[in-house]
Amino acid sequence: AETYQLRDTQDLWHVRGPVLPPLGCQGCQQRDLCGGLQVETPIYNCVTFCRCVDHTACDNVCPKNVRHFVARSQEVRGFELANVPRTPDLMMPTLPSVVPLIYHGFSRKTPLHTASVALPLAEMVTRTDGVLRFRTRAELFDYFRLDPDCQLILSGTDEDPAIERWWKLVDREVVIRGLHALGVVVITSPNYSLFVDVPRHDNLYNIKRIALAWSEIQREGLPAALHVNARTNRDWERWTEFVGLRTEVSMLAFEFGTGAGAKTRINWHVEQLSQLARRVARPLTLIVRGGLAALPALRTAFQGVIYIDTASFVKTQRRQRASIDGTRLVWQSAPTALGASLDELLLANITISSAHVQGKMPELASAPSAISAVEMASVV
């Protein structure tokens, strides 16, 4: 239970410009890591966000719950990033600019023929005992209905319960080695949340977990994209410092699908990502989910941008078909017979969506539904 409600979430977003931090930020032991908050909602300090009636029952990393706070800090060896274990410099694979995300293989009968696919990292592990779900590559490809030759990427972006299960695995290293053996070529590290209505200590804890999860994956020889989740300018500065010092970081990940993609927020994140890329004196590749409108700006800052297409699969499940109207991607109702396979619809949606993201085939916009998936694939 909470003792009071906060104002609209947007009032808790970081404010640009020379806004003085709250009075209570002065003298805070975490001030250097945090940087101080700049928000429109009047607060004394970030602990104002602790609204729990019973502090001992809260799972936020908050100094009012001393036992939990100390345990979480010790778990990650403090909130600074300097002691994140180094990893080998790994050769990153060549990836296509658009990769469809496939959540499962239900309602399909034949393998999906595409160069690369992204799969949810959380789906690789059983929920009951936390072990690798698939013993062989063939078993995995059969479950997701995939062509055996397609390239496998795992996306760590997910809802909080799913990525918390990853953190709670007894032996993540064994699971990572198993994923490597299955032929996974890249994993994007889990995107532990940086909520705006919690004490900053919780943010700092999750930033550290992101870095540690990335390090664990790459130390096992499996290339990983570091997910740079940030709430304030100081968070972005810390990521820039970390990436700048770690030559083993050659690929980043970011997700615009939730708060970061809001119209009043997306430009700030794009600016911060672009600034990070400019300040790090080496080429970087970025893997993004959501934020289609941000791709042109990001492509000017990064050596490569890989777009994870989540819409094609979801729209297919909702029986909708993609088409291109001028420069817009539109989705139209496409009912199927009861029990009918979604193979053709999924492939067509992936092909058309990919062409749209890459800015191809505007001449086909007038009658996209009349073009077969095979014909579409030939122009992509």
Tab-separated table of C-alpha atoms in Angstrom:
chain	number	residue	atom	x	y	z
A	1	ALA	CA	0.000	0.000	0.000
A	2	GLU	CA	1.050	3.605	-0.642
A	3	THR	CA	0.702	6.601	1.645
A	4	TYR	CA	0.060	9.067	-1.222
A	5	GLN	CA	-0.142	9.356	-5.014
A	6	LEU	CA	2.315	11.195	-7.256
A	7	ARG	CA	1.449	13.502	-10.115
A	8	ASP	CA	1.438	12.475	-13.766
A	9	THR	CA	4.466	10.373	-14.737
A	10	GLN	CA	5.697	12.945	-17.263
A	11	ASP	CA	6.258	15.399	-14.411
A	12	LEU	CA	8.822	12.921	-13.086
A	13	TRP	CA	10.836	12.823	-16.319
A	14	HIS	CA	14.278	14.377	-16.362
A	15	VAL	CA	14.067	18.068	-17.349
A	16	ARG	CA	16.636	19.509	-19.737
A	17	GLY	CA	18.496	22.686	-18.908
A	18	PRO	CA	20.021	24.247	-15.782
A	19	VAL	CA	17.437	23.144	-13.232
A	20	LEU	CA	18.795	22.927	-9.698
A	21	PRO	CA	18.495	19.484	-8.087
A	22	PRO	CA	16.271	19.112	-5.013
A	23	LEU	CA	17.651	20.471	-1.757
A	24	GLY	CA	17.849	16.982	-0.251
A	25	CYS	CA	20.285	15.846	-2.960
A	26	GLN	CA	23.047	17.900	-1.342
A	27	GLY	CA	25.461	15.688	0.537
A	28	CYS	CA	23.957	12.403	-0.742
A	29	GLN	CA	26.526	9.592	-0.845
A	30	GLN	CA	25.272	8.547	-4.299
A	31	ARG	CA	25.361	12.083	-5.750
A	32	ASP	CA	28.323	11.401	-8.047
A	33	LEU	CA	26.702	8.319	-9.576
A	34	CYS	CA	23.195	9.764	-9.637
A	35	GLY	CA	23.943	13.336	-10.693
A	36	GLY	CA	20.887	14.668	-8.852
A	37	LEU	CA	17.314	14.704	-10.103
A	38	GLN	CA	15.809	17.428	-12.290
A	39	VAL	CA	12.044	16.925	-12.285
A	40	GLU	CA	9.020	19.225	-12.328
A	41	THR	CA	7.329	17.555	-9.372
A	42	PRO	CA	8.488	19.280	-6.149
A	43	ILE	CA	10.386	16.763	-4.017
A	44	TYR	CA	12.929	16.976	-1.202
A	45	ASN	CA	15.048	14.142	-2.597
A	46	CYS	CA	14.553	10.840	-4.395
A	47	VAL	CA	13.506	9.073	-1.196
A	48	THR	CA	10.314	11.160	-1.476
A	49	PHE	CA	9.335	8.496	-4.004
A	50	CYS	CA	9.187	5.917	-1.215
A	51	ARG	CA	5.474	5.852	-0.411
A	52	CYS	CA	5.268	2.458	1.293
A	53	VAL	CA	3.235	1.983	4.459
A	54	ASP	CA	5.416	-1.026	5.342
A	55	HIS	CA	8.983	-0.422	4.140
A	56	THR	CA	10.024	-4.004	4.883
A	57	ALA	CA	7.476	-5.337	2.388
A	58	CYS	CA	8.777	-3.244	-0.543
A	59	ASP	CA	11.134	-4.771	-3.114
A	60	ASN	CA	12.484	-1.440	-4.416
A	61	VAL	CA	16.124	-0.772	-3.616
A	62	CYS	CA	15.445	1.940	-1.056
A	63	PRO	CA	17.475	3.093	1.979
A	64	LYS	CA	14.313	2.996	4.121
A	65	ASN	CA	14.410	-0.798	3.843
A	66	VAL	CA	17.962	-1.135	5.149
A	67	ARG	CA	18.242	-4.931	5.079
A	68	HIS	CA	17.038	-5.181	1.476
A	69	PHE	CA	19.114	-2.160	0.411
A	70	VAL	CA	22.358	-3.614	1.788
A	71	ALA	CA	21.650	-7.056	0.312
A	72	ARG	CA	21.034	-5.660	-3.183
A	73	SER	CA	24.099	-3.427	-3.019
A	74	GLN	CA	26.297	-6.359	-1.985
A	75	GLU	CA	24.711	-8.551	-4.656
A	76	VAL	CA	26.056	-6.302	-7.430
A	77	ARG	CA	29.205	-5.203	-5.551
A	78	GLY	CA	28.104	-1.592	-5.293
A	79	PHE	CA	26.462	0.631	-7.884
A	80	GLU	CA	29.600	1.834	-9.695
A	81	LEU	CA	30.389	0.317	-13.101
A	82	ALA	CA	34.183	0.252	-12.810
A	83	ASN	CA	34.231	-3.225	-11.235
A	84	VAL	CA	32.088	-4.899	-13.917
A	85	PRO	CA	34.322	-7.768	-15.112
A	86	ARG	CA	36.077	-7.224	-18.432
A	87	THR	CA	35.260	-9.470	-21.358
A	88	PRO	CA	37.081	-10.612	-24.502
A	89	ASP	CA	36.872	-8.506	-27.665
A	90	LEU	CA	34.548	-10.670	-29.756
A	91	MET	CA	33.937	-10.645	-33.485
A	92	MET	CA	30.394	-9.393	-34.034
A	93	PRO	CA	28.401	-11.163	-36.750
A	94	THR	CA	27.084	-9.437	-39.841
A	95	LEU	CA	23.373	-8.831	-39.334
A	96	PRO	CA	20.657	-7.625	-41.712
A	97	SER	CA	19.232	-4.157	-41.099
A	98	VAL	CA	15.783	-5.559	-40.231
A	99	VAL	CA	15.186	-8.711	-38.170
A	100	PRO	CA	11.685	-10.037	-37.351
A	101	LEU	CA	10.917	-11.052	-33.768
A	102	ILE	CA	9.175	-14.433	-33.556
A	103	TYR	CA	7.450	-15.164	-30.247
A	104	HIS	CA	6.411	-18.794	-30.958
A	105	GLY	CA	5.572	-21.237	-33.741
A	106	PHE	CA	1.875	-21.746	-33.048
A	107	SER	CA	-0.677	-21.483	-35.893
A	108	ARG	CA	2.034	-22.193	-38.467
A	109	LYS	CA	2.857	-25.438	-40.251
A	110	THR	CA	6.010	-24.825	-42.304
A	111	PRO	CA	9.424	-23.372	-41.417
A	112	LEU	CA	9.754	-19.623	-41.831
A	113	HIS	CA	12.307	-18.859	-44.555
A	114	THR	CA	14.164	-15.693	-43.618
A	115	ALA	CA	17.833	-14.820	-43.207
A	116	SER	CA	17.680	-13.951	-39.507
A	117	VAL	CA	15.174	-14.003	-36.677
A	118	ALA	CA	15.083	-12.630	-33.162
A	119	LEU	CA	13.632	-14.760	-30.382
A	120	PRO	CA	12.769	-13.768	-26.801
A	121	LEU	CA	15.614	-14.613	-24.440
A	122	ALA	CA	13.075	-15.501	-21.740
A	123	GLU	CA	11.612	-18.252	-23.939
A	124	MET	CA	14.916	-20.122	-23.952
A	125	VAL	CA	14.613	-21.128	-20.297
A	126	THR	CA	11.933	-23.126	-18.498
A	127	ARG	CA	9.872	-21.224	-15.946
A	128	THR	CA	9.711	-24.058	-13.432
A	129	ASP	CA	13.332	-25.093	-12.915
A	130	GLY	CA	15.313	-22.471	-14.864
A	131	VAL	CA	17.133	-24.758	-17.260
A	132	LEU	CA	17.662	-24.513	-20.991
A	133	ARG	CA	14.419	-25.468	-22.737
A	134	PHE	CA	15.971	-26.886	-25.922
A	135	ARG	CA	18.523	-29.663	-26.036
A	136	THR	CA	19.333	-29.363	-29.745
A	137	ARG	CA	19.173	-26.735	-32.470
A	138	ALA	CA	16.683	-28.897	-34.371
A	139	GLU	CA	14.377	-28.975	-31.336
A	140	LEU	CA	14.500	-25.171	-31.050
A	141	PHE	CA	13.858	-24.632	-34.765
A	142	ASP	CA	10.950	-27.055	-34.726
A	143	TYR	CA	9.338	-25.265	-31.765
A	144	PHE	CA	9.516	-21.864	-33.457
A	145	ARG	CA	8.895	-23.241	-36.982
A	146	LEU	CA	12.083	-21.790	-38.471
A	147	ASP	CA	14.270	-22.635	-41.428
A	148	PRO	CA	17.373	-24.461	-40.125
A	149	ASP	CA	19.731	-22.045	-41.877
A	150	CYS	CA	18.424	-18.798	-40.388
A	151	GLN	CA	20.589	-16.739	-38.076
A	152	LEU	CA	19.509	-16.582	-34.405
A	153	ILE	CA	19.440	-13.421	-32.293
A	154	LEU	CA	18.029	-13.368	-28.767
A	155	SER	CA	16.319	-10.235	-27.480
A	156	GLY	CA	16.628	-9.540	-23.749
A	157	THR	CA	14.022	-6.777	-23.930
A	158	ASP	CA	10.933	-8.081	-22.147
A	159	GLU	CA	8.451	-7.453	-19.381
A	160	ASP	CA	9.883	-7.260	-15.873
A	161	PRO	CA	8.794	-10.722	-14.639
A	162	ALA	CA	10.531	-12.365	-17.603
A	163	ILE	CA	13.866	-10.619	-17.184
A	164	GLU	CA	13.739	-11.076	-13.410
A	165	ARG	CA	13.549	-14.831	-14.029
A	166	TRP	CA	16.804	-14.539	-15.987
A	167	TRP	CA	18.506	-12.797	-13.054
A	168	LYS	CA	17.305	-15.476	-10.633
A	169	LEU	CA	18.749	-18.369	-12.638
A	170	VAL	CA	21.015	-20.478	-10.447
A	171	ASP	CA	23.730	-20.841	-13.109
A	172	ARG	CA	23.365	-18.340	-15.933
A	173	GLU	CA	26.805	-19.246	-17.292
A	174	VAL	CA	25.680	-22.818	-18.029
A	175	VAL	CA	22.581	-21.519	-19.826
A	176	ILE	CA	24.660	-19.049	-21.857
A	177	ARG	CA	27.042	-21.793	-22.925
A	178	GLY	CA	24.040	-23.855	-23.961
A	179	LEU	CA	22.690	-20.983	-26.055
A	180	HIS	CA	26.080	-20.624	-27.708
A	181	ALA	CA	26.006	-24.326	-28.554
A	182	LEU	CA	22.572	-23.863	-30.151
A	183	GLY	CA	24.099	-21.419	-32.613
A	184	VAL	CA	22.869	-18.114	-31.192
A	185	VAL	CA	25.008	-15.354	-32.732
A	186	VAL	CA	24.028	-12.324	-30.574
A	187	ILE	CA	22.094	-11.642	-27.365
A	188	THR	CA	20.878	-8.208	-26.317
A	189	SER	CA	21.293	-7.890	-22.559
A	190	PRO	CA	18.125	-7.691	-20.396
A	191	ASN	CA	16.653	-4.176	-20.066
A	192	TYR	CA	16.143	-3.917	-16.309
A	193	SER	CA	13.720	-1.053	-15.716
A	194	LEU	CA	14.581	2.456	-14.587
A	195	PHE	CA	11.265	3.597	-13.143
A	196	VAL	CA	10.777	7.335	-12.573
A	197	ASP	CA	8.704	7.049	-9.381
A	198	VAL	CA	11.194	5.107	-7.240
A	199	PRO	CA	14.305	6.154	-5.270
A	200	ARG	CA	17.335	6.560	-7.502
A	201	HIS	CA	19.110	3.733	-5.711
A	202	ASP	CA	16.747	1.355	-7.510
A	203	ASN	CA	17.793	2.876	-10.857
A	204	LEU	CA	21.483	2.558	-9.996
A	205	TYR	CA	20.996	-1.085	-9.012
A	206	ASN	CA	19.308	-1.890	-12.318
A	207	ILE	CA	21.926	-0.048	-14.366
A	208	LYS	CA	24.565	-2.198	-12.665
A	209	ARG	CA	22.538	-5.375	-13.339
A	210	ILE	CA	22.321	-4.507	-17.041
A	211	ALA	CA	26.098	-4.151	-17.218
A	212	LEU	CA	26.718	-7.351	-15.251
A	213	ALA	CA	24.268	-9.374	-17.369
A	214	TRP	CA	25.990	-8.131	-20.541
A	215	SER	CA	29.403	-8.988	-19.128
A	216	GLU	CA	28.330	-12.515	-18.138
A	217	ILE	CA	27.070	-13.263	-21.645
A	218	GLN	CA	30.128	-11.978	-23.439
A	219	ARG	CA	32.583	-13.615	-21.037
A	220	GLU	CA	31.214	-16.967	-22.220
A	221	GLY	CA	32.267	-16.125	-25.783
A	222	LEU	CA	28.818	-15.161	-27.026
A	223	PRO	CA	28.595	-11.651	-28.560
A	224	ALA	CA	26.242	-9.376	-26.628
A	225	ALA	CA	24.694	-5.965	-27.222
A	226	LEU	CA	24.787	-3.765	-24.130
A	227	HIS	CA	21.332	-2.371	-23.369
A	228	VAL	CA	21.769	1.287	-22.399
A	229	ASN	CA	18.764	2.147	-20.249
A	230	ALA	CA	18.853	5.679	-18.784
A	231	ARG	CA	16.652	8.086	-16.820
A	232	THR	CA	18.851	11.211	-16.591
A	233	ASN	CA	21.721	12.964	-18.349
A	234	ARG	CA	24.070	11.551	-15.731
A	235	ASP	CA	22.949	8.026	-16.570
A	236	TRP	CA	23.851	8.676	-20.209
A	237	GLU	CA	27.197	10.150	-19.150
A	238	ARG	CA	27.971	7.017	-17.152
A	239	TRP	CA	27.100	4.754	-20.082
A	240	THR	CA	29.272	6.899	-22.364
A	241	GLU	CA	32.186	6.642	-19.927
A	242	PHE	CA	31.721	2.882	-19.596
A	243	VAL	CA	31.479	2.212	-23.339
A	244	GLY	CA	34.376	4.563	-24.050
A	245	LEU	CA	36.671	2.646	-21.693
A	246	ARG	CA	35.530	-0.838	-22.738
A	247	THR	CA	36.784	-1.665	-26.210
A	248	GLU	CA	34.930	-4.968	-25.949
A	249	VAL	CA	31.634	-3.067	-26.294
A	250	SER	CA	30.960	-2.824	-30.025
A	251	MET	CA	27.194	-3.269	-30.049
A	252	LEU	CA	24.471	-1.461	-28.064
A	253	ALA	CA	20.747	-2.095	-27.663
A	254	PHE	CA	17.859	0.247	-26.931
A	255	GLU	CA	14.079	-0.060	-26.709
A	256	PHE	CA	11.619	2.679	-27.710
A	257	GLY	CA	8.493	0.588	-27.287
A	258	THR	CA	7.418	1.965	-23.897
A	259	GLY	CA	8.094	5.326	-22.213
A	260	ALA	CA	11.201	6.113	-24.257
A	261	GLY	CA	9.109	6.161	-27.419
A	262	ALA	CA	6.617	8.798	-26.221
A	263	LYS	CA	6.346	11.817	-28.533
A	264	THR	CA	7.587	14.190	-25.836
A	265	ARG	CA	10.461	11.909	-24.844
A	266	ILE	CA	11.825	10.115	-27.895
A	267	ASN	CA	13.906	13.033	-29.195
A	268	TRP	CA	15.806	13.289	-25.924
A	269	HIS	CA	16.789	9.615	-26.056
A	270	VAL	CA	17.775	9.881	-29.727
A	271	GLU	CA	19.974	12.887	-28.932
A	272	GLN	CA	21.610	11.064	-26.026
A	273	LEU	CA	22.225	7.905	-28.058
A	274	SER	CA	23.691	9.925	-30.914
A	275	GLN	CA	25.892	11.899	-28.532
A	276	LEU	CA	27.187	8.669	-26.988
A	277	ALA	CA	28.085	7.335	-30.435
A	278	ARG	CA	29.917	10.556	-31.341
A	279	ARG	CA	31.906	10.670	-28.095
A	280	VAL	CA	33.063	7.055	-28.263
A	281	ALA	CA	35.980	7.069	-30.666
A	282	ARG	CA	35.207	3.826	-32.488
A	283	PRO	CA	32.394	2.393	-34.650
A	284	LEU	CA	29.314	1.106	-32.811
A	285	THR	CA	26.296	-0.865	-33.964
A	286	LEU	CA	22.866	-0.277	-32.415
A	287	ILE	CA	20.041	-2.810	-32.137
A	288	VAL	CA	16.677	-1.105	-31.563
A	289	ARG	CA	13.126	-2.190	-30.820
A	290	GLY	CA	10.452	0.391	-31.630
A	291	GLY	CA	11.209	3.992	-32.578
A	292	LEU	CA	10.817	3.562	-36.334
A	293	ALA	CA	10.728	7.348	-36.825
A	294	ALA	CA	14.083	7.667	-35.051
A	295	LEU	CA	15.987	5.395	-37.445
A	296	PRO	CA	17.176	8.104	-39.903
A	297	ALA	CA	18.797	10.138	-37.108
A	298	LEU	CA	20.329	7.068	-35.476
A	299	ARG	CA	21.756	5.848	-38.777
A	300	THR	CA	23.796	9.044	-39.077
A	301	ALA	CA	25.386	8.451	-35.666
A	302	PHE	CA	26.044	4.695	-35.645
A	303	GLN	CA	28.034	2.535	-38.011
A	304	GLY	CA	25.029	0.236	-38.286
A	305	VAL	CA	21.463	0.133	-36.986
A	306	ILE	CA	19.553	-3.148	-36.753
A	307	TYR	CA	15.803	-2.806	-36.336
A	308	ILE	CA	13.961	-5.597	-34.498
A	309	ASP	CA	10.555	-5.810	-36.154
A	310	THR	CA	7.982	-6.800	-33.512
A	311	ALA	CA	4.902	-5.632	-35.427
A	312	SER	CA	4.873	-8.252	-38.187
A	313	PHE	CA	4.391	-11.173	-35.834
A	314	VAL	CA	1.876	-9.420	-33.575
A	315	LYS	CA	-0.185	-8.106	-36.492
A	316	THR	CA	-0.196	-11.562	-38.071
A	317	GLN	CA	-1.599	-13.056	-34.878
A	318	ARG	CA	-4.338	-10.409	-35.044
A	319	ARG	CA	-5.048	-11.359	-38.680
A	320	GLN	CA	-3.863	-8.114	-40.214
A	321	ARG	CA	-1.929	-7.700	-43.469
A	322	ALA	CA	0.694	-5.066	-44.216
A	323	SER	CA	0.646	-2.765	-47.214
A	324	ILE	CA	2.448	0.408	-48.171
A	325	ASP	CA	0.449	3.562	-48.805
A	326	GLY	CA	2.848	6.139	-50.180
A	327	THR	CA	5.439	6.357	-47.419
A	328	ARG	CA	3.240	4.819	-44.711
A	329	LEU	CA	3.000	1.233	-43.579
A	330	VAL	CA	-0.653	0.381	-43.000
A	331	TRP	CA	-2.336	-2.713	-41.596
A	332	GLN	CA	-5.628	-4.023	-42.943
A	333	SER	CA	-7.923	-6.700	-41.600
A	334	ALA	CA	-7.167	-10.131	-43.119
A	335	PRO	CA	-9.456	-12.768	-41.563
A	336	THR	CA	-8.467	-16.407	-41.979
A	337	ALA	CA	-10.529	-19.572	-41.941
A	338	LEU	CA	-10.799	-21.414	-38.637
A	339	GLY	CA	-7.650	-23.468	-38.139
A	340	ALA	CA	-5.913	-22.016	-41.218
A	341	SER	CA	-2.146	-21.671	-41.178
A	342	LEU	CA	-0.600	-18.209	-40.792
A	343	ASP	CA	2.558	-19.077	-42.728
A	344	GLU	CA	1.833	-17.013	-45.851
A	345	LEU	CA	0.484	-14.020	-43.935
A	346	LEU	CA	3.498	-13.907	-41.610
A	347	LEU	CA	6.033	-14.109	-44.432
A	348	ALA	CA	4.212	-11.431	-46.434
A	349	ASN	CA	4.043	-9.118	-43.417
A	350	ILE	CA	7.736	-9.598	-42.627
A	351	THR	CA	8.714	-8.930	-46.240
A	352	ILE	CA	6.578	-5.812	-46.681
A	353	SER	CA	7.482	-4.408	-43.269
A	354	SER	CA	11.187	-4.958	-43.922
A	355	ALA	CA	10.936	-3.220	-47.294
A	356	HIS	CA	9.195	-0.262	-45.663
A	357	VAL	CA	11.838	0.083	-42.932
A	358	GLN	CA	14.552	0.044	-45.583
A	359	GLY	CA	12.692	2.569	-47.739
A	360	LYS	CA	12.295	0.193	-50.681
A	361	MET	CA	9.641	-0.585	-53.327
A	362	PRO	CA	7.380	2.507	-53.220
A	363	GLU	CA	6.243	1.606	-56.743
A	364	LEU	CA	4.515	-1.482	-55.325
A	365	ALA	CA	2.339	0.481	-52.905
A	366	SER	CA	-0.704	0.627	-55.148
A	367	ALA	CA	-1.449	-3.098	-54.993
A	368	PRO	CA	0.738	-4.812	-52.396
A	369	SER	CA	-1.804	-7.469	-51.549
A	370	ALA	CA	-1.615	-8.800	-55.100
A	371	ILE	CA	2.112	-9.500	-54.824
A	372	SER	CA	3.116	-12.891	-53.524
A	373	ALA	CA	5.522	-13.292	-50.645
A	374	VAL	CA	8.090	-14.852	-52.998
A	375	GLU	CA	7.872	-11.891	-55.383
A	376	MET	CA	8.160	-9.452	-52.475
A	377	ALA	CA	11.207	-11.248	-51.129
A	378	SER	CA	12.914	-10.884	-54.496
A	379	VAL	CA	12.808	-7.078	-54.317
A	380	VAL	CA	13.950	-6.985	-50.685
